[in-house]
């Protein structure tokens, strides 16, 4: 799946939510945001080392489609709806066939376009150095993203059926 498809799918999913479902989604996304804030605070020293030593190497020569998921776009569009236009503009730069630098870097070099406490799951839970001291915070962010995915998948049985059929398609 290309990022543009995931982004459009996220927009469609959000637009079809009932007011109650939307409130629940916002609650889950705020839980993720709080978990990300805790992770950023706990990882301050590690992030400083990332900036000073690696200089954002993890954002270079990447295959973004394997890093940013549908759930990330649902999360970002729910929390940072004002960024919809900027995200859409960046998606015009997507290269789906080759690795490239992250399209969500300001001016192509950084810093990240997304606010510190509203970033895609893999971007915020992956570090190039020892992460044992922040394992609890990383796991909490991941757990909250799992909660988001299950909320979306289980809100309608046909959505779950579609998801599961995609997983097992071609495996016989």
mmCIF file of C-alpha atoms in Angstrom:
data_model
loop_
_atom_site.group_PDB
_atom_site.id
_atom_site.type_symbol
_atom_site.label_atom_id
_atom_site.label_comp_id
_atom_site.label_asym_id
_atom_site.label_seq_id
_atom_site.Cartn_x
_atom_site.Cartn_y
_atom_site.Cartn_z
ATOM 1 C CA UNK A 1 0.000 0.000 0.000
ATOM 2 C CA UNK A 2 1.303 3.442 -0.831
ATOM 3 C CA UNK A 3 1.134 6.195 1.765
ATOM 4 C CA UNK A 4 -1.311 8.217 -0.294
ATOM 5 C CA UNK A 5 -3.736 5.280 -0.303
ATOM 6 C CA UNK A 6 -3.370 4.858 3.475
ATOM 7 C CA UNK A 7 -3.957 8.587 3.976
ATOM 8 C CA UNK A 8 -7.103 8.585 1.820
ATOM 9 C CA UNK A 9 -8.335 5.423 3.541
ATOM 10 C CA UNK A 10 -7.812 7.060 6.954
ATOM 11 C CA UNK A 11 -9.801 10.112 5.824
ATOM 12 C CA UNK A 12 -12.609 7.837 4.626
ATOM 13 C CA UNK A 13 -12.677 5.817 7.861
ATOM 14 C CA UNK A 14 -12.803 8.955 10.011
ATOM 15 C CA UNK A 15 -15.529 10.530 7.871
ATOM 16 C CA UNK A 16 -17.770 7.462 8.315
ATOM 17 C CA UNK A 17 -17.573 7.412 12.115
ATOM 18 C CA UNK A 18 -20.649 8.268 14.140
ATOM 19 C CA UNK A 19 -20.337 11.131 16.668
ATOM 20 C CA UNK A 20 -19.990 8.587 19.501
ATOM 21 C CA UNK A 21 -17.337 6.624 17.604
ATOM 22 C CA UNK A 22 -15.485 9.849 16.827
ATOM 23 C CA UNK A 23 -15.452 10.803 20.514
ATOM 24 C CA UNK A 24 -14.096 7.361 21.383
ATOM 25 C CA UNK A 25 -11.442 7.650 18.663
ATOM 26 C CA UNK A 26 -10.394 11.062 19.986
ATOM 27 C CA UNK A 27 -10.125 9.594 23.495
ATOM 28 C CA UNK A 28 -7.905 6.751 22.274
ATOM 29 C CA UNK A 29 -5.739 9.164 20.268
ATOM 30 C CA UNK A 30 -5.310 11.402 23.314
ATOM 31 C CA UNK A 31 -4.187 8.320 25.263
ATOM 32 C CA UNK A 32 -1.569 7.681 22.573
ATOM 33 C CA UNK A 33 -0.489 11.311 22.744
ATOM 34 C CA UNK A 34 -0.054 11.152 26.536
ATOM 35 C CA UNK A 35 1.968 7.929 26.141
ATOM 36 C CA UNK A 36 4.136 9.620 23.473
ATOM 37 C CA UNK A 37 4.700 12.614 25.765
ATOM 38 C CA UNK A 38 5.841 10.263 28.550
ATOM 39 C CA UNK A 39 8.143 8.478 26.105
ATOM 40 C CA UNK A 40 9.654 11.762 24.893
ATOM 41 C CA UNK A 41 10.301 12.839 28.468
ATOM 42 C CA UNK A 42 11.863 9.487 29.430
ATOM 43 C CA UNK A 43 13.904 9.326 26.196
ATOM 44 C CA UNK A 44 15.265 12.866 26.384
ATOM 45 C CA UNK A 45 18.876 11.720 26.800
ATOM 46 C CA UNK A 46 18.620 9.097 24.050
ATOM 47 C CA UNK A 47 16.973 11.574 21.660
ATOM 48 C CA UNK A 48 19.744 14.099 22.303
ATOM 49 C CA UNK A 49 22.271 11.426 21.343
ATOM 50 C CA UNK A 50 20.224 10.681 18.202
ATOM 51 C CA UNK A 51 20.353 14.337 17.181
ATOM 52 C CA UNK A 52 24.046 14.832 17.992
ATOM 53 C CA UNK A 53 25.542 11.535 16.834
ATOM 54 C CA UNK A 54 23.184 10.102 14.215
ATOM 55 C CA UNK A 55 21.829 13.446 12.962
ATOM 56 C CA UNK A 56 18.507 11.862 12.036
ATOM 57 C CA UNK A 57 19.963 8.989 10.056
ATOM 58 C CA UNK A 58 16.793 6.967 10.701
ATOM 59 C CA UNK A 59 14.885 9.478 8.531
ATOM 60 C CA UNK A 60 17.216 8.987 5.564
ATOM 61 C CA UNK A 61 17.028 6.418 2.790
ATOM 62 C CA UNK A 62 13.856 4.830 4.124
ATOM 63 C CA UNK A 63 10.962 2.908 2.699
ATOM 64 C CA UNK A 64 8.199 4.978 4.323
ATOM 65 C CA UNK A 65 5.417 2.599 3.371
ATOM 66 C CA UNK A 66 6.835 0.055 5.810
ATOM 67 C CA UNK A 67 7.148 2.679 8.577
ATOM 68 C CA UNK A 68 3.902 4.674 8.443
ATOM 69 C CA UNK A 69 0.662 2.728 8.779
ATOM 70 C CA UNK A 70 -3.029 3.369 8.275
ATOM 71 C CA UNK A 71 -3.324 3.649 12.072
ATOM 72 C CA UNK A 72 -0.691 6.399 12.094
ATOM 73 C CA UNK A 73 -2.703 8.449 9.620
ATOM 74 C CA UNK A 74 -5.913 7.901 11.585
ATOM 75 C CA UNK A 75 -4.068 9.058 14.704
ATOM 76 C CA UNK A 76 -2.500 12.092 13.020
ATOM 77 C CA UNK A 77 -5.696 13.198 11.286
ATOM 78 C CA UNK A 78 -7.679 12.852 14.499
ATOM 79 C CA UNK A 79 -5.226 14.808 16.644
ATOM 80 C CA UNK A 80 -3.674 17.156 14.098
ATOM 81 C CA UNK A 81 -6.444 17.699 11.540
ATOM 82 C CA UNK A 82 -4.990 21.138 10.781
ATOM 83 C CA UNK A 83 -1.989 19.340 9.220
ATOM 84 C CA UNK A 84 -4.155 17.579 6.637
ATOM 85 C CA UNK A 85 -3.085 19.963 3.862
ATOM 86 C CA UNK A 86 0.628 19.764 4.677
ATOM 87 C CA UNK A 87 0.518 15.981 4.877
ATOM 88 C CA UNK A 88 -1.279 15.859 1.533
ATOM 89 C CA UNK A 89 1.356 18.135 -0.032
ATOM 90 C CA UNK A 90 4.166 15.939 1.279
ATOM 91 C CA UNK A 91 2.484 12.843 -0.139
ATOM 92 C CA UNK A 92 2.916 14.312 -3.626
ATOM 93 C CA UNK A 93 6.663 13.755 -3.118
ATOM 94 C CA UNK A 94 6.287 10.075 -2.250
ATOM 95 C CA UNK A 95 8.475 7.697 -4.208
ATOM 96 C CA UNK A 96 6.787 4.311 -3.911
ATOM 97 C CA UNK A 97 9.419 2.355 -5.840
ATOM 98 C CA UNK A 98 12.689 3.446 -4.213
ATOM 99 C CA UNK A 99 14.016 4.297 -0.785
ATOM 100 C CA UNK A 100 14.267 8.007 -0.140
ATOM 101 C CA UNK A 101 14.549 10.496 2.679
ATOM 102 C CA UNK A 102 11.410 10.965 4.732
ATOM 103 C CA UNK A 103 8.960 13.227 2.915
ATOM 104 C CA UNK A 104 7.757 14.616 6.244
ATOM 105 C CA UNK A 105 10.992 16.488 7.006
ATOM 106 C CA UNK A 106 10.788 20.291 6.873
ATOM 107 C CA UNK A 107 12.511 21.473 3.677
ATOM 108 C CA UNK A 108 13.592 17.887 3.028
ATOM 109 C CA UNK A 109 16.222 17.986 5.772
ATOM 110 C CA UNK A 110 14.409 18.328 9.101
ATOM 111 C CA UNK A 111 13.187 18.678 11.688
ATOM 112 C CA UNK A 112 10.143 16.434 11.533
ATOM 113 C CA UNK A 113 6.933 18.035 10.312
ATOM 114 C CA UNK A 114 4.915 16.296 13.023
ATOM 115 C CA UNK A 115 4.775 17.654 16.579
ATOM 116 C CA UNK A 116 6.868 15.660 19.108
ATOM 117 C CA UNK A 117 3.804 14.136 20.803
ATOM 118 C CA UNK A 118 1.981 13.294 17.570
ATOM 119 C CA UNK A 119 4.289 11.122 15.517
ATOM 120 C CA UNK A 120 3.876 7.802 13.729
ATOM 121 C CA UNK A 121 4.340 4.761 15.951
ATOM 122 C CA UNK A 122 7.559 3.395 14.434
ATOM 123 C CA UNK A 123 9.136 6.860 14.315
ATOM 124 C CA UNK A 124 8.661 7.377 18.035
ATOM 125 C CA UNK A 125 9.334 3.849 19.295
ATOM 126 C CA UNK A 126 12.512 3.044 17.344
ATOM 127 C CA UNK A 127 15.901 4.183 18.582
ATOM 128 C CA UNK A 128 19.417 3.581 17.287
ATOM 129 C CA UNK A 129 20.855 3.079 20.764
ATOM 130 C CA UNK A 130 20.136 1.085 23.896
ATOM 131 C CA UNK A 131 16.481 1.513 24.784
ATOM 132 C CA UNK A 132 16.256 -0.745 27.845
ATOM 133 C CA UNK A 133 15.698 2.231 30.155
ATOM 134 C CA UNK A 134 12.593 3.313 28.219
ATOM 135 C CA UNK A 135 11.151 -0.098 27.320
ATOM 136 C CA UNK A 136 8.092 0.477 29.530
ATOM 137 C CA UNK A 137 7.255 3.772 27.783
ATOM 138 C CA UNK A 138 7.827 2.264 24.319
ATOM 139 C CA UNK A 139 5.536 -0.661 25.133
ATOM 140 C CA UNK A 140 2.843 1.714 26.386
ATOM 141 C CA UNK A 141 2.851 3.645 23.089
ATOM 142 C CA UNK A 142 2.678 0.388 21.129
ATOM 143 C CA UNK A 143 -0.151 -0.888 23.319
ATOM 144 C CA UNK A 144 -2.156 2.304 22.725
ATOM 145 C CA UNK A 145 -1.684 1.968 18.951
ATOM 146 C CA UNK A 146 -2.928 -1.627 19.180
ATOM 147 C CA UNK A 147 -5.980 -0.319 21.024
ATOM 148 C CA UNK A 148 -6.560 2.166 18.175
ATOM 149 C CA UNK A 149 -6.291 -0.524 15.504
ATOM 150 C CA UNK A 150 -8.685 -2.854 17.319
ATOM 151 C CA UNK A 151 -11.158 -0.037 17.866
ATOM 152 C CA UNK A 152 -11.249 0.618 14.112
ATOM 153 C CA UNK A 153 -11.298 -3.063 13.149
ATOM 154 C CA UNK A 154 -13.975 -4.131 15.609
ATOM 155 C CA UNK A 155 -16.413 -1.271 15.147
ATOM 156 C CA UNK A 156 -17.971 -3.123 12.227
ATOM 157 C CA UNK A 157 -17.734 -6.867 11.571
ATOM 158 C CA UNK A 158 -17.247 -6.350 7.838
ATOM 159 C CA UNK A 159 -14.152 -4.238 8.492
ATOM 160 C CA UNK A 160 -12.630 -7.104 10.479
ATOM 161 C CA UNK A 161 -13.610 -9.599 7.776
ATOM 162 C CA UNK A 162 -11.965 -7.395 5.109
ATOM 163 C CA UNK A 163 -8.801 -7.033 7.216
ATOM 164 C CA UNK A 164 -8.512 -10.755 7.960
ATOM 165 C CA UNK A 165 -9.192 -11.770 4.366
ATOM 166 C CA UNK A 166 -6.306 -9.518 3.307
ATOM 167 C CA UNK A 167 -3.957 -11.216 5.768
ATOM 168 C CA UNK A 168 -4.767 -14.748 4.646
ATOM 169 C CA UNK A 169 -5.247 -14.056 0.941
ATOM 170 C CA UNK A 170 -2.940 -16.217 -1.133
ATOM 171 C CA UNK A 171 -1.814 -18.386 1.804
ATOM 172 C CA UNK A 172 -2.958 -21.907 1.180
#
